mmCIF file of C-alpha atoms in Angstrom:
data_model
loop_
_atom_site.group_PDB
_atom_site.id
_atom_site.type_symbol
_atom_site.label_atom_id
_atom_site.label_comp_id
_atom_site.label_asym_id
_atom_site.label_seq_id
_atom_site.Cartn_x
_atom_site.Cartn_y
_atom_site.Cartn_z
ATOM 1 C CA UNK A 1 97.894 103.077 99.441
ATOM 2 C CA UNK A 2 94.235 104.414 100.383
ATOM 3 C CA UNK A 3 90.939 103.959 99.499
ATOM 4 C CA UNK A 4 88.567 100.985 98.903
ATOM 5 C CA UNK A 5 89.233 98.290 96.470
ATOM 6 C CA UNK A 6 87.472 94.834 95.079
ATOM 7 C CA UNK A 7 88.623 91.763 93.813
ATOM 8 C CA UNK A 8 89.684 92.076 90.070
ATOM 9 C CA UNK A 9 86.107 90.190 87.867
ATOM 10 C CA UNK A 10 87.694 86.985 85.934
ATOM 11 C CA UNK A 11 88.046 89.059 82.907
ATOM 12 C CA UNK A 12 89.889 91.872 84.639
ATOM 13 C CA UNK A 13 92.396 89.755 85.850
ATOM 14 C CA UNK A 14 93.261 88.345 82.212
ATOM 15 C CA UNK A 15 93.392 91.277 80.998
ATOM 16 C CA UNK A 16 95.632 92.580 83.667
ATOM 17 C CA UNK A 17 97.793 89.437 83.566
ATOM 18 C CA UNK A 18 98.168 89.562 79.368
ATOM 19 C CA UNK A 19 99.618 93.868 80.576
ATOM 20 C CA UNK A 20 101.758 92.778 83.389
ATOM 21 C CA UNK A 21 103.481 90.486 80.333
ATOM 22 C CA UNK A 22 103.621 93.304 77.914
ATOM 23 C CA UNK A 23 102.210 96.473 77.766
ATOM 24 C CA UNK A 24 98.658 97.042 75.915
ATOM 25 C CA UNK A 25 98.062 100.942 74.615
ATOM 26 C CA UNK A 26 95.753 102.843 73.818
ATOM 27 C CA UNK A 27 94.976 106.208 72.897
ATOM 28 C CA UNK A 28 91.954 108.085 71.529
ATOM 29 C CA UNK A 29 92.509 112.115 70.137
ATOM 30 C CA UNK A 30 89.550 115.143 69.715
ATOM 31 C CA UNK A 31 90.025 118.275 67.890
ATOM 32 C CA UNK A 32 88.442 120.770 69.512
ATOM 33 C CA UNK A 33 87.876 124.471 68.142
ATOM 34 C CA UNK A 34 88.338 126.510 69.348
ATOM 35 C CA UNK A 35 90.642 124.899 72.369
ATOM 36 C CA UNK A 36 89.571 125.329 75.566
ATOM 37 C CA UNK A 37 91.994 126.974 78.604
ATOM 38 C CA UNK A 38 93.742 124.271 80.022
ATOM 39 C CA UNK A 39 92.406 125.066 83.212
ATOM 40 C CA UNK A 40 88.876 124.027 82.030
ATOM 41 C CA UNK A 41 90.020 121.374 80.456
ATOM 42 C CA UNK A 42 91.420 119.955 83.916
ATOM 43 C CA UNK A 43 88.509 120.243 85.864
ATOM 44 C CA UNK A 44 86.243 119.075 83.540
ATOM 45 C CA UNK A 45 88.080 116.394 83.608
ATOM 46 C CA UNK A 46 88.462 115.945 87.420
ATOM 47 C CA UNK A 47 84.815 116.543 87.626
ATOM 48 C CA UNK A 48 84.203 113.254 85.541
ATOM 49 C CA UNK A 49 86.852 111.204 87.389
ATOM 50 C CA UNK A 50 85.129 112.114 90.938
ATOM 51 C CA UNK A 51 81.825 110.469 88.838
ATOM 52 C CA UNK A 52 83.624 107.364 88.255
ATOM 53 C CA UNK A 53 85.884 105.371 90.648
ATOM 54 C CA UNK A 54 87.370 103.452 88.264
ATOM 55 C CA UNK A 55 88.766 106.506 86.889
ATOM 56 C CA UNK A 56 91.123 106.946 89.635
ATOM 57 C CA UNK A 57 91.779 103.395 90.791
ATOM 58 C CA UNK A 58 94.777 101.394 90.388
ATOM 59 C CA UNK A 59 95.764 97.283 90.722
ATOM 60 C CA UNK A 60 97.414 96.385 93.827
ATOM 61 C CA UNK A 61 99.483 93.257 92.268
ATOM 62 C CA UNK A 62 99.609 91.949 95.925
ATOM 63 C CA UNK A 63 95.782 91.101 95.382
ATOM 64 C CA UNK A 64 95.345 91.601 92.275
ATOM 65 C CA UNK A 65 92.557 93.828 93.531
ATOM 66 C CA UNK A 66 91.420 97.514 92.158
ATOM 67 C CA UNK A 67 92.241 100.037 94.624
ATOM 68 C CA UNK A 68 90.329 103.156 94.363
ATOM 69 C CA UNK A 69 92.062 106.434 95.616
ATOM 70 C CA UNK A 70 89.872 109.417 97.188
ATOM 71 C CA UNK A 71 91.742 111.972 94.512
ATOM 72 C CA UNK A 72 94.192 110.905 91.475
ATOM 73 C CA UNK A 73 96.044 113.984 89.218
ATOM 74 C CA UNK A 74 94.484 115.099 86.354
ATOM 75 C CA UNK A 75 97.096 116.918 83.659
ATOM 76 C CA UNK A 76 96.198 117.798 80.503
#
């Protein structure tokens, strides 16, 4: 495991308790026209995830604590 992590907030940890006991999904969809290459669509998307930690962090259940790796894959 790498990076720097934080204590999960009281909330987080509910919320992460209520998935651990069954999963909670969630998906959202765009149409986009024309659709872009792939490729763009990938780094754009890397590009916003090395904005945001918490887009490439995961929960150590150990702590619970977030865990926030240098680099996580994007695929599209």
């Amino acid at each position: 495991m790498t990076g720097v992590g934080r204590p999960l907030g009281p909330s987080e940890e509910l919320i992460w308790r209520l998935v651990e006991a069954g999963s909670i999904n969630f998906a959202m969809t765009a149409r986009v026209s024309p659709a872009p290459p792939v490729d763009l669509l990938e780094r754009a998307l890397a590009s916003v995830q090395a904005r945001h930690p918490l887009l490439r962090a995961t929960i150590d259940p150990a702590g619970p604590r977030f865990v926030v790796h240098p680099t996580m894959p994007v695929a599209c």
